[in-house]
Coordinates of C-alpha atoms in Angstrom, one line a residue:
Chain S
M1 CA 12.8 -48.7 0.5
N2 CA 9.5 -50.5 0.9
G3 CA 10.6 -53.2 -1.5
S4 CA 10.4 -51.4 -4.9
F5 CA 11.1 -48.0 -6.4
F6 CA 7.4 -47.4 -7.1
R7 CA 6.4 -48.2 -3.6
S8 CA 9.1 -46.0 -2.2
M9 CA 8.0 -43.1 -4.3
L10 CA 4.3 -43.6 -3.4
W11 CA 5.3 -43.7 0.3
L12 CA 7.3 -40.5 -0.1
H13 CA 4.5 -38.8 -2.0
G14 CA 2.0 -39.6 0.8
W15 CA 4.1 -38.5 3.7
A16 CA 5.7 -35.4 2.0
G17 CA 2.2 -34.4 0.8
L18 CA 0.7 -34.8 4.2
L19 CA 3.4 -33.0 6.2
A20 CA 3.6 -30.0 3.9
G21 CA 0.1 -30.2 2.5
W22 CA -1.6 -27.8 4.9
L23 CA 1.0 -25.2 4.4
L24 CA 1.0 -25.7 0.6
Y25 CA -2.8 -25.5 0.5
A26 CA -2.6 -22.1 2.2
I27 CA 0.2 -20.9 -0.1
F28 CA -1.5 -22.0 -3.3
L29 CA -4.9 -20.6 -2.3
T30 CA -3.7 -17.2 -1.4
G31 CA -1.3 -17.2 -4.3
S32 CA -4.1 -17.9 -6.7
A33 CA -6.1 -15.0 -5.2
T34 CA -3.0 -12.8 -5.7
Y35 CA -3.5 -13.0 -9.5
F36 CA -6.2 -10.5 -8.8
R37 CA -4.3 -8.5 -6.2
S38 CA -5.0 -5.2 -7.9
E39 CA -8.7 -6.1 -8.4
I40 CA -9.1 -7.1 -4.8
S41 CA -7.4 -3.9 -3.7
H42 CA -9.8 -1.9 -5.9
W43 CA -12.8 -3.7 -4.4
M44 CA -11.5 -3.0 -0.9
R45 CA -11.1 0.7 -1.7
P46 CA -14.5 1.4 -3.1
E47 CA -14.1 5.2 -2.8
L48 CA -11.7 5.2 -5.7
G49 CA -12.9 5.0 -9.3
F50 CA -10.9 5.0 -12.5
T51 CA -10.9 8.6 -13.6
A52 CA -12.4 9.0 -17.0
D53 CA -10.0 11.8 -18.1
A54 CA -6.7 9.8 -18.2
K55 CA -4.1 12.4 -17.5
D56 CA -0.6 12.6 -19.0
D57 CA 2.0 10.4 -17.2
A58 CA 4.3 13.3 -16.9
Q59 CA 1.7 15.4 -15.0
I60 CA 0.9 12.4 -12.7
A61 CA 4.6 11.9 -12.0
D62 CA 5.1 15.6 -11.3
A63 CA 2.2 15.6 -8.8
A64 CA 3.7 12.5 -7.1
L65 CA 7.2 14.1 -7.0
R66 CA 5.7 17.2 -5.4
R67 CA 4.2 15.1 -2.7
L68 CA 7.6 13.3 -2.1
R69 CA 9.3 16.6 -1.8
A70 CA 6.7 17.7 0.7
I71 CA 7.2 14.7 2.8
G72 CA 10.9 15.8 2.8
G73 CA 13.6 14.4 5.0
D74 CA 16.9 13.1 3.8
A75 CA 15.7 10.6 1.1
E76 CA 18.0 7.9 -0.1
R77 CA 15.5 6.9 -2.8
W78 CA 12.1 7.8 -4.1
R79 CA 9.8 5.5 -6.0
V80 CA 6.7 6.4 -8.0
T81 CA 4.5 3.6 -9.3
L82 CA 2.2 5.2 -11.9
P83 CA -1.5 4.2 -12.1
N84 CA -2.5 1.9 -14.9
A85 CA -5.4 0.0 -16.3
R86 CA -5.7 -2.1 -13.1
E87 CA -4.6 0.4 -10.4
P88 CA -6.4 3.7 -10.2
A89 CA -4.1 5.4 -7.7
T90 CA -0.5 6.5 -7.8
E91 CA 1.7 4.7 -5.2
I92 CA 4.8 6.3 -3.7
H93 CA 7.6 4.9 -1.6
L94 CA 10.3 6.9 0.2
W95 CA 13.4 5.4 1.8
R96 CA 15.3 7.7 4.2
K97 CA 19.1 7.7 4.6
S98 CA 20.1 5.4 7.4
G99 CA 19.5 6.7 10.9
K100 CA 16.5 8.9 10.0
E101 CA 13.1 7.9 11.3
P102 CA 10.7 6.8 10.0
S103 CA 13.1 5.0 7.6
F104 CA 10.3 4.2 5.1
V105 CA 7.1 6.0 3.9
H106 CA 4.4 4.5 1.7
E107 CA 1.4 6.3 0.4
W108 CA -1.4 6.1 -2.1
L109 CA -2.0 9.3 -4.0
D110 CA -4.7 10.9 -6.1
P111 CA -3.1 10.8 -9.6
A112 CA -4.4 14.3 -10.6
T113 CA -3.5 16.3 -7.5
G114 CA -0.8 14.3 -5.8
A115 CA -2.6 14.6 -2.5
P116 CA -2.9 11.5 -0.3
S117 CA -5.7 9.3 -1.5
P118 CA -9.1 9.7 0.3
A119 CA -9.5 5.9 0.2
R120 CA -9.8 3.9 3.4
A121 CA -6.5 2.6 4.8
T122 CA -6.6 -1.0 3.9
L123 CA -3.9 -3.5 2.9
G124 CA -6.3 -4.8 0.2
G125 CA -5.0 -7.6 -2.0
D126 CA -1.5 -6.9 -0.6
F127 CA -2.3 -8.9 2.6
L128 CA -3.1 -12.1 0.6
Y129 CA 0.0 -11.4 -1.5
Y130 CA 2.3 -11.2 1.5
F131 CA 0.7 -14.0 3.3
H132 CA 1.3 -16.1 0.2
F133 CA 5.1 -16.1 0.7
D134 CA 5.8 -14.9 4.3
L135 CA 2.7 -16.2 6.1
R136 CA 2.8 -12.8 7.9
M137 CA 5.4 -14.2 10.3
P138 CA 8.2 -12.0 11.7
S139 CA 11.6 -11.9 10.1
I140 CA 12.5 -14.5 7.5
W141 CA 10.8 -17.5 9.2
G142 CA 7.7 -17.4 7.0
R143 CA 9.8 -17.2 3.9
L144 CA 12.0 -20.1 4.9
L145 CA 8.9 -22.3 5.7
V146 CA 7.4 -21.4 2.4
G147 CA 10.6 -22.2 0.5
F148 CA 10.9 -25.5 2.2
A149 CA 7.3 -26.3 1.5
A150 CA 8.0 -25.5 -2.2
I151 CA 10.8 -28.0 -2.3
V152 CA 8.5 -30.6 -0.8
M153 CA 5.9 -29.7 -3.4
L154 CA 8.4 -30.4 -6.2
V155 CA 9.3 -33.7 -4.4
A156 CA 5.7 -34.6 -4.2
L157 CA 5.0 -33.7 -7.8
V158 CA 7.9 -35.7 -9.1
S159 CA 7.3 -38.7 -6.8
G160 CA 3.6 -38.6 -7.6
V161 CA 4.3 -38.7 -11.3
V162 CA 6.9 -41.5 -11.2
A163 CA 4.9 -43.6 -8.8
H164 CA 2.1 -43.4 -11.3
K165 CA 2.6 -46.1 -13.8
R166 CA -0.6 -45.5 -15.7
I167 CA -0.8 -41.7 -15.5
F168 CA -2.4 -41.1 -18.8
A169 CA -4.9 -43.9 -18.5
D170 CA -5.9 -42.6 -15.0
F171 CA -6.2 -39.1 -16.4
F172 CA -9.3 -40.2 -18.3
T173 CA -10.7 -42.1 -15.4
F174 CA -13.2 -40.5 -13.1
R175 CA -15.5 -42.7 -11.1
P176 CA -17.5 -40.4 -8.8
D177 CA -19.9 -43.2 -8.0
A178 CA -17.2 -45.7 -7.2
T179 CA -16.1 -46.0 -3.6
R180 CA -15.2 -42.7 -1.9
Q181 CA -11.5 -43.4 -1.8
R182 CA -11.5 -44.2 -5.6
A183 CA -13.5 -41.0 -6.4
W184 CA -11.1 -38.8 -4.3
L185 CA -8.1 -40.5 -6.0
D186 CA -9.5 -39.9 -9.4
G187 CA -10.2 -36.3 -8.6
H188 CA -6.7 -35.9 -7.2
N189 CA -5.1 -37.4 -10.3
I190 CA -7.2 -35.3 -12.7
A191 CA -6.5 -32.0 -10.9
G192 CA -2.9 -33.0 -10.6
V193 CA -2.2 -34.0 -14.2
L194 CA -4.5 -31.5 -15.9
A195 CA -2.3 -28.6 -14.8
L196 CA 0.9 -30.4 -14.1
P197 CA 3.1 -28.1 -16.2
F198 CA 1.6 -25.1 -14.3
H199 CA 2.2 -26.8 -10.9
L200 CA 5.9 -27.5 -11.8
V201 CA 6.5 -24.0 -13.3
I202 CA 4.8 -22.0 -10.6
T203 CA 6.6 -23.9 -7.8
Y204 CA 10.0 -23.7 -9.4
T205 CA 9.7 -20.0 -10.4
G206 CA 8.4 -19.3 -6.9
L207 CA 11.7 -20.6 -5.5
V208 CA 13.6 -18.5 -8.0
T209 CA 11.9 -15.3 -6.8
L210 CA 13.4 -15.8 -3.4
M211 CA 16.6 -17.6 -4.4
F212 CA 18.8 -14.9 -2.9
L213 CA 17.5 -15.9 0.5
Y214 CA 17.4 -19.6 -0.1
M215 CA 20.8 -20.2 -1.8
P216 CA 23.1 -17.3 -1.0
W217 CA 26.3 -19.4 -0.9
G218 CA 27.5 -18.4 -4.4
I219 CA 27.2 -14.7 -3.4
H220 CA 29.2 -15.5 -0.2
I221 CA 32.1 -17.0 -2.1
A222 CA 32.1 -14.7 -5.2
Y223 CA 31.0 -11.4 -3.7
Q224 CA 31.8 -11.8 0.0
G225 CA 28.0 -11.8 0.7
R226 CA 27.2 -8.5 -1.0
A227 CA 24.1 -9.2 -3.0
Q228 CA 23.9 -5.6 -4.1
A229 CA 27.3 -5.9 -5.8
L230 CA 26.2 -8.9 -7.7
L231 CA 23.0 -7.2 -8.8
A232 CA 24.8 -4.1 -9.9
E233 CA 27.4 -6.1 -11.9
A234 CA 24.6 -8.1 -13.5
G235 CA 22.9 -4.7 -14.5
V236 CA 19.7 -5.6 -12.5
V237 CA 19.9 -2.6 -10.1
A238 CA 21.5 0.8 -10.6
P239 CA 24.8 1.3 -8.8
T240 CA 24.1 3.6 -5.8
P241 CA 25.5 7.1 -6.6
A242 CA 27.9 8.6 -4.1
V243 CA 26.9 11.6 -2.0
S244 CA 27.2 14.8 -3.9
D245 CA 26.3 18.5 -3.9
P246 CA 22.7 19.6 -4.2
A247 CA 21.2 20.2 -7.6
P248 CA 17.6 20.5 -8.9
L249 CA 16.0 17.5 -10.7
A250 CA 15.3 17.8 -14.4
P251 CA 11.6 17.8 -15.5
I252 CA 10.5 14.2 -15.3
A253 CA 8.8 14.6 -18.7
L254 CA 12.2 14.4 -20.5
P255 CA 13.1 10.8 -19.4
L256 CA 9.4 9.7 -19.8
A257 CA 9.3 10.9 -23.4
E258 CA 12.7 9.3 -24.1
A259 CA 11.5 6.0 -22.7
R260 CA 8.4 6.1 -24.9
R261 CA 10.6 6.6 -27.9
R262 CA 13.1 3.9 -27.0
W263 CA 10.3 1.4 -26.1
E264 CA 8.4 2.3 -29.3
G265 CA 5.3 3.5 -27.5
G266 CA 5.9 1.4 -24.4
R267 CA 5.2 3.0 -21.1
A268 CA 7.2 3.4 -17.9
G269 CA 5.4 1.9 -15.0
V270 CA 7.9 2.6 -12.2
I271 CA 10.1 5.6 -11.6
D272 CA 13.0 5.2 -9.2
I273 CA 15.1 8.2 -8.2
Y274 CA 18.3 7.5 -6.3
R275 CA 19.6 10.3 -4.0
P276 CA 17.1 12.9 -5.2
G277 CA 18.2 16.5 -5.4
E278 CA 21.9 16.0 -5.9
I279 CA 24.3 16.3 -8.8
G280 CA 24.7 12.5 -8.8
T281 CA 21.0 11.8 -8.8
L282 CA 20.1 8.8 -10.9
I283 CA 16.6 8.3 -12.5
E284 CA 15.7 4.8 -13.4
L285 CA 12.6 3.9 -15.4
T286 CA 11.1 0.4 -15.4
R287 CA 8.7 -0.6 -18.2
D288 CA 5.1 -1.2 -17.1
A289 CA 4.9 -4.9 -16.1
S290 CA 1.9 -5.6 -18.3
E291 CA 4.1 -5.0 -21.4
T292 CA 6.9 -7.5 -20.8
L293 CA 7.1 -11.2 -20.0
A294 CA 10.3 -10.7 -18.1
Y295 CA 9.6 -8.9 -14.8
R296 CA 11.4 -5.6 -14.1
Y297 CA 13.7 -6.3 -17.0
D298 CA 13.4 -3.3 -19.4
K299 CA 15.1 -0.5 -17.6
L300 CA 16.5 2.9 -18.7
R301 CA 18.7 5.1 -16.6
F302 CA 19.1 8.9 -16.7
I303 CA 21.2 11.6 -15.1
G304 CA 19.1 13.5 -12.5
P305 CA 19.9 17.2 -13.1
D306 CA 19.8 17.2 -16.9
G307 CA 17.7 14.2 -17.8
R308 CA 20.2 12.8 -20.3
S309 CA 20.1 9.0 -20.7
I310 CA 23.1 6.9 -19.5
P311 CA 24.2 4.3 -22.1
Q312 CA 24.1 0.8 -20.8
S313 CA 24.7 -2.7 -22.2
P314 CA 21.7 -5.0 -22.3
P315 CA 21.6 -7.6 -19.4
S316 CA 22.9 -11.1 -20.2
S317 CA 20.8 -14.0 -21.2
V318 CA 21.2 -15.5 -17.7
V319 CA 19.6 -12.3 -16.2
A320 CA 16.9 -12.5 -18.9
T321 CA 16.2 -16.1 -17.9
Q322 CA 15.9 -15.2 -14.3
M323 CA 13.6 -12.2 -14.9
T324 CA 11.5 -14.3 -17.2
M325 CA 11.1 -16.9 -14.5
Y326 CA 10.1 -14.1 -12.1
G327 CA 7.7 -12.7 -14.7
L328 CA 6.1 -16.2 -15.2
H329 CA 5.6 -16.5 -11.5
V330 CA 3.9 -13.1 -10.9
G331 CA 1.9 -13.2 -14.1
R332 CA 1.8 -9.4 -14.5
F333 CA 2.1 -9.8 -18.3
A334 CA -1.3 -11.5 -18.5
D335 CA -4.4 -9.7 -19.7
A336 CA -7.7 -10.2 -17.9
A337 CA -8.6 -13.4 -19.8
L338 CA -5.2 -15.1 -19.4
R339 CA -5.1 -14.1 -15.7
A340 CA -8.5 -15.8 -15.2
G341 CA -6.9 -18.9 -16.8
L342 CA -3.9 -18.7 -14.5
F343 CA -6.3 -18.3 -11.6
V344 CA -8.1 -21.5 -12.7
C345 CA -4.7 -23.3 -12.9
G346 CA -3.8 -22.0 -9.4
S347 CA -7.2 -23.2 -8.1
T348 CA -6.6 -26.6 -9.7
A349 CA -3.3 -26.8 -7.8
T350 CA -5.1 -25.9 -4.6
A351 CA -7.7 -28.6 -5.3
T352 CA -4.9 -31.2 -6.0
I353 CA -3.4 -30.5 -2.6
G354 CA -6.9 -30.4 -0.9
T355 CA -8.0 -33.7 -2.4
G356 CA -4.6 -35.2 -1.6
L357 CA -5.1 -34.4 2.1
V358 CA -8.6 -35.8 2.1
L359 CA -7.4 -38.9 0.4
W360 CA -4.8 -39.4 3.0
S361 CA -7.3 -39.4 5.8
V362 CA -9.8 -41.5 3.8
S363 CA -7.2 -44.2 3.1
A364 CA -5.7 -44.0 6.6
R365 CA -8.9 -45.8 7.7
R366 CA -7.6 -48.9 5.9
R367 CA -4.2 -48.6 7.3
D368 CA -2.9 -49.0 10.9
T369 CA -3.2 -45.3 11.9
S370 CA -3.7 -44.4 15.5
R371 CA -7.0 -43.0 16.5
I372 CA -5.6 -39.7 17.7
G373 CA -3.6 -39.4 14.5
M374 CA -6.6 -39.9 12.3
F375 CA -8.7 -37.5 14.5
L376 CA -6.0 -34.8 14.2
V377 CA -5.5 -35.2 10.4
E378 CA -9.2 -35.1 9.7
R379 CA -9.9 -32.1 11.9
L380 CA -6.8 -30.2 10.6
N381 CA -7.9 -31.0 7.1
L382 CA -11.3 -29.4 7.8
G383 CA -9.7 -26.4 9.6
V384 CA -7.4 -25.7 6.6
I385 CA -9.4 -26.8 3.5
V386 CA -12.6 -25.1 4.5
G387 CA -11.3 -22.9 7.3
L388 CA -8.9 -20.9 5.2
P389 CA -11.6 -19.9 2.5
I390 CA -13.9 -18.9 5.4
A391 CA -11.1 -16.7 6.8
V392 CA -10.5 -15.1 3.4
A393 CA -14.3 -14.3 3.2
A394 CA -14.1 -12.9 6.7
Y395 CA -11.2 -10.6 5.6
F396 CA -13.4 -9.3 2.8
W397 CA -16.4 -8.9 5.2
A398 CA -14.3 -7.0 7.6
N399 CA -13.6 -4.4 4.9
R400 CA -17.3 -3.7 4.5
L401 CA -18.2 -4.0 8.1
F402 CA -15.7 -1.6 9.7
P403 CA -16.9 2.0 9.5
S404 CA -15.1 3.5 6.4
A405 CA -13.0 6.0 8.4
S406 CA -12.0 3.5 11.1
P407 CA -8.4 3.9 12.2
D408 CA -8.2 0.3 13.3
R409 CA -8.8 -1.1 9.9
L410 CA -5.2 -1.7 8.9
L411 CA -4.8 -4.1 11.8
G412 CA -8.5 -5.0 12.2
E413 CA -8.9 -6.7 8.8
P414 CA -6.0 -9.1 9.2
M415 CA -7.0 -9.7 12.8
M416 CA -10.5 -10.7 11.5
F417 CA -8.8 -13.1 9.0
F418 CA -6.7 -14.9 11.7
S419 CA -9.3 -14.9 14.4
T420 CA -11.9 -16.4 12.1
W421 CA -9.4 -19.1 11.0
I422 CA -8.6 -19.9 14.6
A423 CA -12.3 -20.1 15.4
V424 CA -12.9 -22.6 12.6
F425 CA -10.0 -24.7 13.9
L426 CA -11.4 -24.7 17.5
V427 CA -14.9 -25.6 16.3
S428 CA -13.7 -28.4 14.2
L429 CA -11.6 -29.8 17.1
L430 CA -14.6 -30.0 19.4
P431 CA -15.5 -33.6 20.1
W432 CA -18.1 -34.0 17.3
R433 CA -18.8 -37.6 16.5
R434 CA -17.8 -36.8 12.9
A435 CA -15.8 -33.9 11.5
P436 CA -18.4 -31.2 10.7
W437 CA -17.6 -31.0 7.0
A438 CA -21.1 -30.2 5.7
P439 CA -21.9 -27.4 8.2
M440 CA -18.6 -25.7 7.6
L441 CA -19.0 -25.9 3.8
V442 CA -22.4 -24.3 4.3
V443 CA -20.8 -21.5 6.3
A444 CA -18.3 -21.0 3.6
A445 CA -20.9 -21.0 0.9
G446 CA -23.0 -18.4 2.8
A447 CA -20.0 -16.2 3.6
F448 CA -19.0 -16.0 -0.1
A449 CA -22.5 -15.9 -1.7
A450 CA -23.6 -13.1 0.6
L451 CA -20.7 -10.8 -0.4
P452 CA -22.5 -9.4 -3.5
I453 CA -25.5 -8.5 -1.2
A454 CA -23.1 -6.5 1.0
D455 CA -21.9 -4.8 -2.2
A456 CA -25.5 -4.0 -3.2
A457 CA -26.0 -2.4 0.2
A458 CA -22.8 -0.4 0.0
Y459 CA -23.8 0.7 -3.5
R460 CA -27.1 2.0 -2.3
S461 CA -25.5 3.9 0.6
G462 CA -23.1 5.6 -1.9
E463 CA -20.0 3.9 -0.5
I464 CA -19.0 2.6 -4.0
A465 CA -17.8 5.5 -6.2
S466 CA -18.5 3.7 -9.4
Y467 CA -19.7 0.2 -9.9
D468 CA -17.3 -0.8 -12.7
R469 CA -16.3 -4.1 -14.3
V470 CA -14.0 -4.9 -11.4
F471 CA -16.8 -4.9 -8.9
L472 CA -19.0 -6.9 -11.3
G473 CA -16.3 -9.5 -11.8
F474 CA -15.6 -9.7 -8.1
D475 CA -19.3 -10.2 -7.2
V476 CA -19.8 -12.8 -9.9
T477 CA -16.6 -14.7 -8.7
M478 CA -17.7 -14.6 -5.1
A479 CA -21.2 -15.9 -6.0
A480 CA -19.6 -18.7 -8.1
I481 CA -17.3 -19.7 -5.2
G482 CA -20.3 -19.7 -2.8
C483 CA -22.2 -21.9 -5.2
A484 CA -19.2 -24.3 -5.6
F485 CA -19.0 -24.7 -1.8
A486 CA -22.8 -25.2 -1.6
A487 CA -22.6 -27.9 -4.3
I488 CA -19.9 -29.8 -2.4
A489 CA -21.9 -29.6 0.8
T490 CA -25.0 -31.0 -1.0
K491 CA -22.9 -33.8 -2.5
L492 CA -21.6 -34.8 1.0
R493 CA -25.1 -34.7 2.5
E494 CA -26.6 -36.9 -0.2
E495 CA -23.9 -39.5 0.1
R496 CA -23.7 -39.6 3.9
P497 CA -26.0 -42.6 4.5
S498 CA -24.3 -44.9 2.0
A499 CA -20.8 -43.6 2.4
K500 CA -19.5 -45.9 5.0
I501 CA -15.9 -45.5 4.1
I502 CA -15.4 -41.8 4.7
D503 CA -18.1 -40.9 7.2
Q504 CA -17.9 -43.7 9.6
T505 CA -15.2 -45.7 11.3
P506 CA -17.3 -48.7 12.1
K507 CA -14.8 -50.7 14.2
R508 CA -13.0 -48.0 16.1
E509 CA -15.3 -45.1 16.5
F510 CA -13.8 -42.1 18.2
V511 CA -16.1 -41.2 21.1
P512 CA -14.3 -38.9 23.4
Chain G
M1 CA 8.9 -63.4 17.6
S2 CA 7.4 -60.2 19.0
R3 CA 10.8 -59.1 20.0
L4 CA 12.0 -59.6 16.5
L5 CA 9.1 -57.6 15.1
H6 CA 9.9 -54.9 17.5
R7 CA 13.5 -54.8 16.4
V8 CA 12.4 -54.7 12.7
A9 CA 10.1 -51.8 13.5
A10 CA 12.8 -49.9 15.3
K11 CA 15.2 -50.5 12.5
R12 CA 12.7 -49.2 10.0
R13 CA 12.1 -46.1 12.1
F14 CA 15.8 -45.4 12.2
E15 CA 16.1 -45.9 8.5
I16 CA 13.3 -43.4 7.8
F17 CA 14.9 -40.9 10.2
S18 CA 18.3 -41.3 8.6
R19 CA 16.9 -40.9 5.1
T20 CA 15.0 -37.8 6.1
V21 CA 18.1 -36.1 7.6
A22 CA 20.0 -37.1 4.5
A23 CA 17.3 -35.7 2.2
V24 CA 16.6 -32.4 4.0
V25 CA 20.0 -31.5 5.5
G26 CA 22.3 -33.5 3.2
G27 CA 20.4 -32.6 0.1
Y28 CA 20.6 -28.9 1.0
A29 CA 24.3 -29.2 1.8
F30 CA 24.9 -31.0 -1.5
A31 CA 22.9 -28.3 -3.5
S32 CA 25.0 -25.6 -1.7
L33 CA 28.3 -27.2 -2.7
F34 CA 26.9 -27.4 -6.2
V35 CA 26.1 -23.7 -6.1
V36 CA 29.5 -22.8 -4.9
A37 CA 31.2 -24.9 -7.5
V38 CA 29.1 -23.3 -10.3
S39 CA 29.6 -19.8 -8.9
I40 CA 33.4 -20.0 -9.1
S41 CA 33.4 -21.7 -12.5
S42 CA 33.9 -18.5 -14.5
R43 CA 36.0 -15.5 -13.6
D44 CA 34.9 -13.4 -16.6
A45 CA 31.2 -13.8 -16.2
R46 CA 31.0 -14.0 -12.4
A47 CA 27.5 -12.6 -12.0
D48 CA 26.1 -15.0 -14.6
A49 CA 27.8 -17.9 -13.0
V50 CA 26.4 -17.1 -9.5
L51 CA 22.9 -16.5 -10.9
T52 CA 23.0 -19.8 -12.9
G53 CA 24.1 -21.7 -9.8
M54 CA 21.3 -20.3 -7.8
M55 CA 18.6 -20.9 -10.4
T56 CA 19.6 -24.5 -11.0
S57 CA 20.2 -25.4 -7.4
F58 CA 16.6 -26.3 -6.7
V59 CA 16.7 -29.1 -9.3
V60 CA 19.8 -30.5 -7.6
Y61 CA 18.2 -30.3 -4.2
V62 CA 15.0 -32.0 -5.4
G63 CA 17.1 -34.7 -7.2
A64 CA 19.1 -35.4 -4.1
F65 CA 16.0 -35.5 -2.0
L66 CA 14.4 -38.1 -4.2
W67 CA 17.6 -40.1 -4.4
C68 CA 17.7 -40.4 -0.6
F69 CA 14.3 -42.1 -0.6
S70 CA 14.8 -44.3 -3.6
A71 CA 18.2 -45.7 -2.7
S72 CA 18.0 -49.3 -1.5
S73 CA 19.2 -48.4 2.0
A74 CA 19.8 -45.4 4.2
L75 CA 23.6 -46.1 4.1
R76 CA 23.6 -46.2 0.4
A77 CA 21.7 -42.9 0.3
W78 CA 24.3 -41.2 2.4
L79 CA 27.2 -42.7 0.5
G80 CA 25.8 -41.8 -2.9
L81 CA 25.3 -38.2 -1.7
L82 CA 28.9 -38.0 -0.4
L83 CA 30.3 -39.5 -3.5
C84 CA 28.5 -37.0 -5.8
A85 CA 29.5 -34.1 -3.5
L86 CA 33.2 -34.9 -3.7
P87 CA 34.0 -33.1 -7.0
F88 CA 32.0 -30.1 -6.0
A89 CA 33.6 -30.0 -2.6
A90 CA 37.1 -30.3 -4.2
A91 CA 36.3 -27.4 -6.5
A92 CA 35.0 -25.3 -3.7
L93 CA 38.1 -26.0 -1.5
S94 CA 40.5 -25.2 -4.3
A95 CA 38.7 -21.9 -4.9
S96 CA 38.7 -20.9 -1.3
R97 CA 42.5 -21.6 -1.2
S98 CA 43.0 -19.2 -4.1
V99 CA 40.7 -16.6 -2.6
W100 CA 42.4 -16.5 0.8

């Protein structure tokens, strides 16, 4: 098509990039933020501090199990996620047997007492995490859209690389003072090539995390559609025990001590208890995610009433590969420094997509693009590229602005995110003569740079229990992001008079 | 002359539409057949076969997608896809016979 292979690939790169670009930008931006999911949650629950006297895991687990028993009901399964270096609170989940309501309970607990945490009810970093792969859309639609966008991302990456005959030469080319289109292109190429392995790996492993949804046909033919049967046969999940007579649970200290011995000092991060309080109860310990590259891979199983371990064969190398891909995607193995590096890579991917979108609208001026098409692309670019960061800042602001005991917070914070985003879209679609890039960038800069000031106010009013390294890191990062937006805004302002290519459409000016 | 240009533009639009359907729908169908064929390739290590199929399917999808836009015509894109799908389809069919 288009005469040659290279031109076909360039054409495909442009159109695939444009059509999935806005969605991909949102996925990559929120996904990068998710590397700091626990830290964002910690910042959004300022009442909680890391307790100095780290208690014994067995005591924390016992306290959590007491709480689960108190919630009661016919539980199918309990889950206790123990606190760790990043997460100060214990997290519990309870799944009831089918037909009982509510079917699912989720709570944060104080590790020492097992009482519900006094922290404000916020989704914290979890909102950005979920938005990253389900766009907060009902049912599976968000996930399907994200999956398709990921395929298009791979297509755009491969076509972008093949279309690029002189990729390494261009990597060392940056001409910020050349024409605007050339500068954007150089920026796009550098950001794209610099972290190319990261872009490829993160996109592919992202598809693997949801492959049971995207490619279920093998399960249909080999397991009649029963994914649980496949997972049980592969040793990934425990086979569900049959209903049996009541029996008390062995002290959880036994399995925890056994796990420590087997993992040579390694620590259990998650405790799953299937059919608690029965003879057939099964306890499953999963090693803390920070200790393994493969995610949720190291597991030990125990008999509930006596706490004896159940021998099991190690999972196959295929399962190990799958779980390693999963682990590479979620990055839970990374320590603070490596996670910061991953965040930079993720931001580079976001920047590649953003510059690509801008490049499309800049080069569209040279092509035969309809006026309305150009208007829409440019304004949507603004609404997504600058609008989404503003919406994220608004989400953080909502956390500090709602009164701390407000019952509307759980809905209010995400509402603030979406309504701010829509507001930015509407403002940028107003019939300005030019898309208001600089003013919006200034708004974004202000929204982020002022967050540390809000923190200072919260600290003075005693809202923050202890201003630890997480708060310091968050405030520094927000200030840095604010400065980055301010720098881009200044650059745009400086260049406005001379930059005829991007800021003006001399022949066909759009005046509504 | 302008009528000719118009016809060329319409033909190009149809080409692009056809390639897009081939890439998005045909590519997914092709990857699905591949997954099915890999999943039934081993009776002893059934779980491993199914997981391997799923994990590698996205390479197949992306490859098929790119093929549909690099083939010299939309017709060739479709034919190439069908030709490559034949062995997988045959494997899947024979398996479904032995299952039911």
